[in-house]
């Protein structure tokens, strides 16, 4: 059987002299604590600290990176354990895991291959490559591990040296899980919420009205008016801050943020309530809300994270049968400089405002995001995420963003994952790549080794802590 | 005289250790048979098996890669043998060849330099670099070779180890050349047609009506109606399939594919017949036809190749004097994800549908094409062609597409050429670059050497055979 | 104190064998004279030959590359010596210099770091890295140097081996400084003007009318009509040519060049005079002027440089308080192929017309600019400037443009700077990067060492001299 043995120098540059430099840089941060200021792990997971389910339930079915490429290779979602709306999947975990292992080659060259290799070897002690032949033995080995104490969520958190974990939460969430964790003297971790209010921006979506009601209840504020909604959101932001929240997150089709007159916004809000809002009005409403979110960030100092440019649910039949987050969200061309001009004119040089810009269109790094971050004190270049959170793309990002913005206006790595067990592999990848990039600068005498050491260390602690205002 | 001696390790990475890996990978496929599933060689060439004309007539004048850069360097098309409409070029072959050799330096750094170096040295045994001084002797040497038996088309096909050659053909073509080749027991090659129906999508072009008439005759179907046209096209697709065709090709200004109601399509068809169609209507007609082509591909399983984004005939004076394909087709910004959403919603997960997407705007690889191919089982990432079929761009392509789509959702190399003698050099370039890319992954421990060997071999046989459904 | 000692091999590739090749290529041009065909140094500087002011006044405050990143790091423009409109900055030079040195790390990885390192070490003999601790001693060392004869502008010009320096000048400029320098037998340099008529394209700007008046006076022509304006511009172009001018420069929001009927242009001109022109009309006027500039370039043979795609003065509050050129001009998505189609159809193959295209959107290199330069004899690929004048981006440029256009349709390096003392460091950077790029081609056997030597030399003399028609 081909063995699975991730090389200690993986991802470091091939040239022996550059690799030696990179290894030294990497070594200095390899064991550093992990700050994860943006992700999608549920706080409940750590509160309950339940044993994880089976290998596929943990590693395959919920991970859209994995599911999408298997689907692209001809495996129906049903066979990957993805549940049809209202119906459990017929696929059993072992069959799903077999499908994954038999198609291991489709992941060659992708970051999924890299993450799994690290995770299988370093977390679960797997020593064979996945294949049709090894699927069952790997499955059994992981199943057995997941029944042990050391694989419960809190044990893993400790083993991962995960110093801070930010979750993503609805404004209506009561944050009881976060509060309970904070109050639990036996829990040493720091788990903080992130305020994500996307659902309140879209008056043409069927979920908008129910969300308004939830929020009204949570905030004890009437959200039937626009003014009420803003007030409720401010109320909840304050509540989130009390629970340790330092940032918000917003995902939008485009980055346009254009304020409306209050009276016009009220009119659109009312149309949304009445179900008579037109698509154009809904867009205007959403763009105004984005502007208002920026204003609130300036007021309360919560770091504003913005992720525009994703086309959600591209394949309607899959959405209808399996729901969202099933692998067919896709990147779109994305602009920042003009869409955000109004926000940046109004708040861009205010010290309390901070805006971290993420993109799935990597052309924006050199053309828009880094130049913006190179002038506006408020703007930071968000690390490559989704679709471009890969070795080749992360290397391109450094080469494209550092030019205008340097290292100190980039955000530090974010893992953006709901796959809890992949967090160390993802951060480790980033540390290796940054070490390699810096080693390249040193080897070409663009940077001293001493300065490179300073930067590689700042990238894993000072920079994320500063960017996301994590200092306690 | 500076010598011409292509290095056996050319295009392999410079680092000695990585090169050793790359060399081993390359060696394993260097002599493998060539599959050429997309190109523009004429089947008649192989049927007639005539001796080729002179060197310029074979290598310079018909190759728009060569002609355009010489033109850009100040040489009028007349001096390159390009004929003015209705008039033979005054330039004699030797003078054209001299112009080419005297401007050899303008090709430094371009793939033309690479292809010619390989072709001159390996095919014709040239040992001197082209220059004003060597032009005549090289011309003579090639002229002499072209008079010999081993340089007739069928001999070359065999020497090239060209296992499959797909041509590009009009739906009205009777495919007699293909049939005759298939029936010729002395011909061991496999030459298959590709169905290219672009001419039937453009009711505002002067050629549309004559093409409809040709098609009507070929299909014995009235093409005076939209329904008749669709029926005639289906008829010819079936005929092409009988002659070994496995795929279609379509070139369009943009990738939008939007179905019309039949009654509306009939109305536009009638307006096209009457010469009263407006530009906007012609666009709607074309986009509907693209949708219909996708539907037909789903029905009959012919692989749909799509090449959007080329602005044809940018320089009208050149078009007027010399006709099309004279070097001034130019790339444009190109989108795929939204333009193809309707097609992919309707056919994208149907196992009989297959869509290979090509681009001349390389930003689309990481942002659109690879992400689409990473979800839709039907979508494959087409190899870089035209303008980006170069060492640097092919390397970028691998780094941009593999992230989301892996190796197994890319199409395998296509040469897309009408320059018959350049086919081996083009495929050889691709094999070297893939070997180098894979060696880089191995050297940075992202892939095992064993897996890299599997991939490099699959890329030259299994992957093109699967993508283009070439298995017999 | 960490030492400042730029490595003699800096920016050359890390691989030892490739570096040896690169070093040999670089050596052959390291001391070659500098041609600077596009920049923003004032001819008066050399005419007056005054001692420079203090270090900050020379190196920090006027350099928007430096100011913008310090501003982005939280330092107000006031503290960087940038003057508010009508008011002197309160910041003293030493304090500004301290702020710069204390934030040296924000430039790590940027070209500013590289330029300053070269300039500090090679020009001023600084041996310590900038830091809060070393700020004062570096400041004193530079201050002292600037009081010496060898640091006066003409001495530096000679030391820089600056064979040609093109300035940028308003059409109304009387060019007395240029004339005086040309007439000065003690001055060996060649300083030529560049004709920049942007101000005459924008009838909706408040400066348009005053500029028309200036131009009327300078040309002794009534500019109150469109015909008069064209005539005045032609008059001044001829005057500039008499003073050695070989090229024009034009910066526009977009590259669209669309001629208007004369009567319509007159109508818009009149509306501009009357202050009644609409924004859409102003755009039409500007696009017509761009077309007219191209026509004039065809007539008089002045090389037309075009820099589209910059959004000027993104942050209005900064513009209002500090004026333009204060770090918030930003790149935008930029197209060339369709916007310039009319110009290229009318003038593109005329031997007297020449068009050098610059971009701040680097995706345009492979998709638009290089393909245009690969067909049109008139079109040249402008070197990367502003935002992409960095090691990583220049390397990407070569990989993206050489494919279609080769080396001989690129413009040669331009420094585009008003920072006189940075000129050698900028050209040196380019020479090192080109040497490295060529060494990579040689090391991968894409080019012979002999040919690489020819190219690296042509890139610093023949190519800029040819592109900008600098031969006397």
Short mmCIF file of N, CA, C and O in Angstrom, two decimals, chain B residues 138-212:
data_model
loop_
_atom_site.label_atom_id
_atom_site.label_comp_id
_atom_site.label_asym_id
_atom_site.label_seq_id
_atom_site.Cartn_x
_atom_site.Cartn_y
_atom_site.Cartn_z
N UNK B 138 18.66 27.51 -44.86
CA UNK B 138 17.58 26.81 -44.17
C UNK B 138 16.40 26.58 -45.14
O UNK B 138 15.82 25.50 -45.18
N UNK B 139 16.11 27.58 -45.91
CA UNK B 139 15.03 27.47 -46.89
C UNK B 139 15.28 26.29 -47.82
O UNK B 139 14.40 25.46 -48.06
N UNK B 140 16.51 26.21 -48.30
CA UNK B 140 16.84 25.13 -49.23
C UNK B 140 16.73 23.76 -48.56
O UNK B 140 16.22 22.81 -49.14
N UNK B 141 17.20 23.72 -47.35
CA UNK B 141 17.18 22.44 -46.65
C UNK B 141 15.74 21.95 -46.45
O UNK B 141 15.44 20.76 -46.64
N UNK B 142 14.86 22.89 -46.07
CA UNK B 142 13.46 22.50 -45.88
C UNK B 142 12.81 22.16 -47.23
O UNK B 142 12.07 21.18 -47.35
N UNK B 143 13.11 22.97 -48.24
CA UNK B 143 12.55 22.70 -49.57
C UNK B 143 12.90 21.29 -50.02
O UNK B 143 12.05 20.54 -50.52
N UNK B 144 14.15 20.93 -49.84
CA UNK B 144 14.59 19.60 -50.26
C UNK B 144 13.84 18.51 -49.49
O UNK B 144 13.39 17.52 -50.07
N UNK B 145 13.75 18.74 -48.18
CA UNK B 145 13.07 17.72 -47.36
C UNK B 145 11.64 17.51 -47.84
O UNK B 145 11.15 16.37 -47.92
N UNK B 146 10.97 18.62 -48.17
CA UNK B 146 9.55 18.53 -48.52
C UNK B 146 9.31 17.78 -49.83
O UNK B 146 8.17 17.43 -50.15
N UNK B 147 10.37 17.55 -50.56
CA UNK B 147 10.22 16.79 -51.81
C UNK B 147 10.39 15.29 -51.59
O UNK B 147 10.28 14.51 -52.53
N UNK B 148 10.67 14.92 -50.34
CA UNK B 148 10.92 13.50 -50.09
C UNK B 148 9.68 12.81 -49.53
O UNK B 148 8.78 13.45 -48.95
N UNK B 149 9.68 11.54 -49.71
CA UNK B 149 8.57 10.69 -49.28
C UNK B 149 8.27 10.85 -47.78
O UNK B 149 7.11 10.89 -47.38
N UNK B 150 9.32 10.94 -46.95
CA UNK B 150 9.06 10.98 -45.51
C UNK B 150 8.42 12.27 -45.04
O UNK B 150 8.02 12.37 -43.89
N UNK B 151 8.31 13.24 -45.93
CA UNK B 151 7.65 14.49 -45.53
C UNK B 151 6.26 14.63 -46.12
O UNK B 151 5.67 15.69 -46.05
N UNK B 152 5.77 13.56 -46.73
CA UNK B 152 4.37 13.63 -47.16
C UNK B 152 3.47 13.47 -45.93
O UNK B 152 3.89 12.89 -44.91
N UNK B 153 2.27 14.01 -45.96
CA UNK B 153 1.43 14.07 -44.76
C UNK B 153 1.27 12.74 -44.03
O UNK B 153 1.39 12.68 -42.80
N UNK B 154 1.03 11.66 -44.75
CA UNK B 154 0.79 10.40 -44.04
C UNK B 154 2.05 9.87 -43.36
O UNK B 154 1.99 9.29 -42.27
N UNK B 155 3.17 10.10 -44.01
CA UNK B 155 4.43 9.68 -43.37
C UNK B 155 4.64 10.46 -42.08
O UNK B 155 5.07 9.92 -41.06
N UNK B 156 4.34 11.77 -42.16
CA UNK B 156 4.51 12.59 -40.97
C UNK B 156 3.57 12.15 -39.86
O UNK B 156 3.96 12.05 -38.70
N UNK B 157 2.32 11.87 -40.23
CA UNK B 157 1.34 11.43 -39.24
C UNK B 157 1.89 10.23 -38.46
O UNK B 157 1.80 10.18 -37.23
N UNK B 158 2.48 9.33 -39.21
CA UNK B 158 3.02 8.13 -38.58
C UNK B 158 4.24 8.48 -37.71
O UNK B 158 4.35 8.03 -36.57
N UNK B 159 5.11 9.31 -38.29
CA UNK B 159 6.28 9.71 -37.54
C UNK B 159 5.91 10.44 -36.25
O UNK B 159 6.55 10.30 -35.22
N UNK B 160 4.86 11.23 -36.35
CA UNK B 160 4.41 12.00 -35.17
C UNK B 160 3.76 11.10 -34.11
O UNK B 160 3.48 11.55 -33.02
N UNK B 161 3.47 9.87 -34.48
CA UNK B 161 2.75 8.97 -33.56
C UNK B 161 1.40 9.58 -33.18
O UNK B 161 0.99 9.55 -32.02
N UNK B 162 0.76 10.12 -34.20
CA UNK B 162 -0.50 10.85 -33.99
C UNK B 162 -1.65 9.85 -34.05
O UNK B 162 -2.12 9.48 -35.11
N UNK B 163 -2.07 9.41 -32.88
CA UNK B 163 -3.04 8.33 -32.82
C UNK B 163 -4.44 8.79 -33.21
O UNK B 163 -5.22 8.01 -33.76
N UNK B 164 -4.75 10.03 -32.88
CA UNK B 164 -6.07 10.54 -33.24
C UNK B 164 -5.95 12.00 -33.62
O UNK B 164 -5.28 12.78 -32.95
N UNK B 165 -6.61 12.34 -34.72
CA UNK B 165 -6.62 13.73 -35.16
C UNK B 165 -8.06 14.13 -35.42
O UNK B 165 -8.73 13.56 -36.29
N UNK B 166 -8.52 15.13 -34.67
CA UNK B 166 -9.87 15.66 -34.92
C UNK B 166 -9.74 16.89 -35.81
O UNK B 166 -8.92 17.76 -35.56
N UNK B 167 -10.54 16.93 -36.83
CA UNK B 167 -10.60 18.10 -37.71
C UNK B 167 -11.76 18.98 -37.28
O UNK B 167 -12.49 18.64 -36.34
N UNK B 168 -11.93 20.11 -37.95
CA UNK B 168 -13.07 20.99 -37.65
C UNK B 168 -13.85 21.18 -38.94
O UNK B 168 -13.28 21.57 -39.96
N UNK B 169 -15.14 20.92 -38.88
CA UNK B 169 -15.89 20.80 -40.14
C UNK B 169 -17.26 21.46 -40.07
O UNK B 169 -17.92 21.48 -39.04
N UNK B 170 -17.65 21.97 -41.22
CA UNK B 170 -18.96 22.58 -41.34
C UNK B 170 -20.03 21.49 -41.37
O UNK B 170 -19.82 20.43 -41.96
N UNK B 171 -21.16 21.75 -40.73
CA UNK B 171 -22.23 20.76 -40.72
C UNK B 171 -22.65 20.30 -42.11
O UNK B 171 -23.17 19.19 -42.27
N UNK B 172 -22.43 21.15 -43.14
CA UNK B 172 -22.83 20.75 -44.49
C UNK B 172 -21.78 19.87 -45.16
O UNK B 172 -22.01 19.35 -46.26
N UNK B 173 -20.64 19.74 -44.52
CA UNK B 173 -19.57 18.95 -45.13
C UNK B 173 -20.05 17.51 -45.31
O UNK B 173 -20.68 16.92 -44.43
N UNK B 174 -19.72 16.92 -46.45
CA UNK B 174 -20.17 15.53 -46.69
C UNK B 174 -19.23 14.50 -46.08
O UNK B 174 -19.50 13.30 -46.15
N UNK B 175 -18.14 14.97 -45.52
CA UNK B 175 -17.20 14.09 -44.81
C UNK B 175 -16.66 12.97 -45.70
O UNK B 175 -16.30 11.89 -45.20
N UNK B 176 -16.61 13.22 -46.99
CA UNK B 176 -16.08 12.16 -47.87
C UNK B 176 -14.61 11.90 -47.58
O UNK B 176 -14.17 10.75 -47.68
N UNK B 177 -13.87 12.94 -47.22
CA UNK B 177 -12.46 12.71 -46.91
C UNK B 177 -12.33 11.80 -45.69
O UNK B 177 -11.53 10.86 -45.67
N UNK B 178 -13.12 12.10 -44.66
CA UNK B 178 -13.08 11.25 -43.46
C UNK B 178 -13.48 9.82 -43.80
O UNK B 178 -12.85 8.86 -43.33
N UNK B 179 -14.52 9.69 -44.61
CA UNK B 179 -15.00 8.35 -44.96
C UNK B 179 -13.94 7.59 -45.76
O UNK B 179 -13.68 6.41 -45.51
N UNK B 180 -13.33 8.30 -46.69
CA UNK B 180 -12.34 7.64 -47.52
C UNK B 180 -11.13 7.20 -46.69
O UNK B 180 -10.59 6.10 -46.89
N UNK B 181 -10.73 8.04 -45.76
CA UNK B 181 -9.61 7.67 -44.89
C UNK B 181 -9.98 6.46 -44.03
O UNK B 181 -9.16 5.54 -43.85
N UNK B 182 -11.19 6.47 -43.51
CA UNK B 182 -11.62 5.36 -42.65
C UNK B 182 -11.68 4.06 -43.45
O UNK B 182 -11.41 2.97 -42.92
N UNK B 183 -12.00 4.18 -44.76
CA UNK B 183 -12.14 2.99 -45.59
C UNK B 183 -10.83 2.53 -46.20
O UNK B 183 -10.77 1.47 -46.83
N UNK B 184 -9.79 3.35 -46.05
CA UNK B 184 -8.53 3.04 -46.72
C UNK B 184 -7.72 2.09 -45.85
O UNK B 184 -7.20 2.48 -44.81
N UNK B 185 -7.58 0.85 -46.25
CA UNK B 185 -6.86 -0.12 -45.41
C UNK B 185 -5.38 0.24 -45.26
O UNK B 185 -4.75 -0.17 -44.29
N UNK B 186 -4.86 1.06 -46.19
CA UNK B 186 -3.44 1.42 -46.10
C UNK B 186 -3.22 2.56 -45.12
O UNK B 186 -2.09 2.94 -44.84
N UNK B 187 -4.30 3.15 -44.60
CA UNK B 187 -4.16 4.28 -43.68
C UNK B 187 -4.49 3.84 -42.26
O UNK B 187 -5.63 3.44 -41.98
N UNK B 188 -3.50 3.94 -41.39
CA UNK B 188 -3.69 3.41 -40.03
C UNK B 188 -4.21 4.45 -39.06
O UNK B 188 -4.58 4.13 -37.94
N UNK B 189 -4.22 5.71 -39.47
CA UNK B 189 -4.60 6.77 -38.53
C UNK B 189 -6.09 6.82 -38.27
O UNK B 189 -6.90 6.15 -38.94
N UNK B 190 -6.43 7.63 -37.27
CA UNK B 190 -7.85 7.86 -36.97
C UNK B 190 -8.11 9.35 -37.08
O UNK B 190 -7.57 10.13 -36.30
N UNK B 191 -8.87 9.74 -38.08
CA UNK B 191 -9.16 11.15 -38.33
C UNK B 191 -10.66 11.36 -38.21
O UNK B 191 -11.43 10.79 -38.98
N UNK B 192 -11.07 12.13 -37.23
CA UNK B 192 -12.50 12.28 -36.97
C UNK B 192 -12.93 13.73 -37.10
O UNK B 192 -12.15 14.65 -36.87
N UNK B 193 -14.17 13.93 -37.55
CA UNK B 193 -14.64 15.30 -37.72
C UNK B 193 -15.12 15.91 -36.40
O UNK B 193 -15.43 15.20 -35.45
N UNK B 194 -15.14 17.22 -36.37
CA UNK B 194 -15.77 17.98 -35.27
C UNK B 194 -16.83 18.87 -35.89
O UNK B 194 -16.59 19.52 -36.91
N UNK B 195 -17.96 18.92 -35.27
CA UNK B 195 -19.14 19.61 -35.79
C UNK B 195 -19.08 21.09 -35.35
O UNK B 195 -19.18 21.40 -34.18
N UNK B 196 -18.90 21.99 -36.29
CA UNK B 196 -18.81 23.41 -35.92
C UNK B 196 -19.85 24.23 -36.66
O UNK B 196 -19.71 24.52 -37.86
N UNK B 197 -20.86 24.65 -35.93
CA UNK B 197 -22.05 25.25 -36.55
C UNK B 197 -22.16 26.75 -36.27
O UNK B 197 -23.25 27.31 -36.35
N UNK B 198 -21.04 27.39 -35.99
CA UNK B 198 -21.08 28.84 -35.70
C UNK B 198 -21.85 29.62 -36.76
O UNK B 198 -22.59 30.57 -36.44
N UNK B 199 -21.64 29.26 -38.01
CA UNK B 199 -22.19 30.05 -39.11
C UNK B 199 -23.71 30.12 -39.09
O UNK B 199 -24.30 31.02 -39.70
N UNK B 200 -24.34 29.19 -38.36
CA UNK B 200 -25.80 29.14 -38.35
C UNK B 200 -26.41 29.93 -37.19
O UNK B 200 -27.61 29.95 -37.01
N UNK B 201 -25.53 30.57 -36.40
CA UNK B 201 -25.99 31.31 -35.22
C UNK B 201 -26.16 32.80 -35.49
O UNK B 201 -26.64 33.51 -34.63
N UNK B 202 -25.75 33.26 -36.65
CA UNK B 202 -25.59 34.71 -36.85
C UNK B 202 -26.44 35.23 -38.02
O UNK B 202 -25.92 35.49 -39.11
N UNK B 203 -27.73 35.42 -37.77
CA UNK B 203 -28.64 35.82 -38.86
C UNK B 203 -28.36 37.22 -39.41
O UNK B 203 -28.97 37.60 -40.41
N UNK B 204 -27.48 37.95 -38.77
CA UNK B 204 -27.15 39.28 -39.29
C UNK B 204 -25.89 39.26 -40.15
O UNK B 204 -25.46 40.31 -40.63
N UNK B 205 -25.28 38.10 -40.36
CA UNK B 205 -24.10 38.01 -41.21
C UNK B 205 -24.52 37.68 -42.64
O UNK B 205 -25.47 36.93 -42.86
N UNK B 206 -23.76 38.21 -43.56
CA UNK B 206 -24.11 37.99 -44.96
C UNK B 206 -24.00 36.52 -45.36
O UNK B 206 -24.62 36.07 -46.30
N UNK B 207 -23.22 35.75 -44.60
CA UNK B 207 -23.03 34.35 -44.98
C UNK B 207 -24.15 33.45 -44.47
O UNK B 207 -24.20 32.27 -44.80
N UNK B 208 -25.02 33.98 -43.62
CA UNK B 208 -26.01 33.14 -42.97
C UNK B 208 -26.96 32.47 -43.97
O UNK B 208 -27.15 31.25 -43.95
N UNK B 209 -27.51 33.28 -44.87
CA UNK B 209 -28.45 32.71 -45.84
C UNK B 209 -27.81 31.67 -46.75
O UNK B 209 -28.36 30.56 -46.89
N UNK B 210 -26.67 31.97 -47.34
CA UNK B 210 -26.03 30.92 -48.15
C UNK B 210 -25.72 29.65 -47.35
O UNK B 210 -25.87 28.54 -47.86
N UNK B 211 -25.32 29.84 -46.07
CA UNK B 211 -25.04 28.65 -45.25
C UNK B 211 -26.32 27.85 -45.01
O UNK B 211 -26.30 26.61 -45.03
N UNK B 212 -27.42 28.56 -44.78
CA UNK B 212 -28.69 27.85 -44.59
C UNK B 212 -29.02 27.00 -45.81
O UNK B 212 -29.52 25.88 -45.69
#
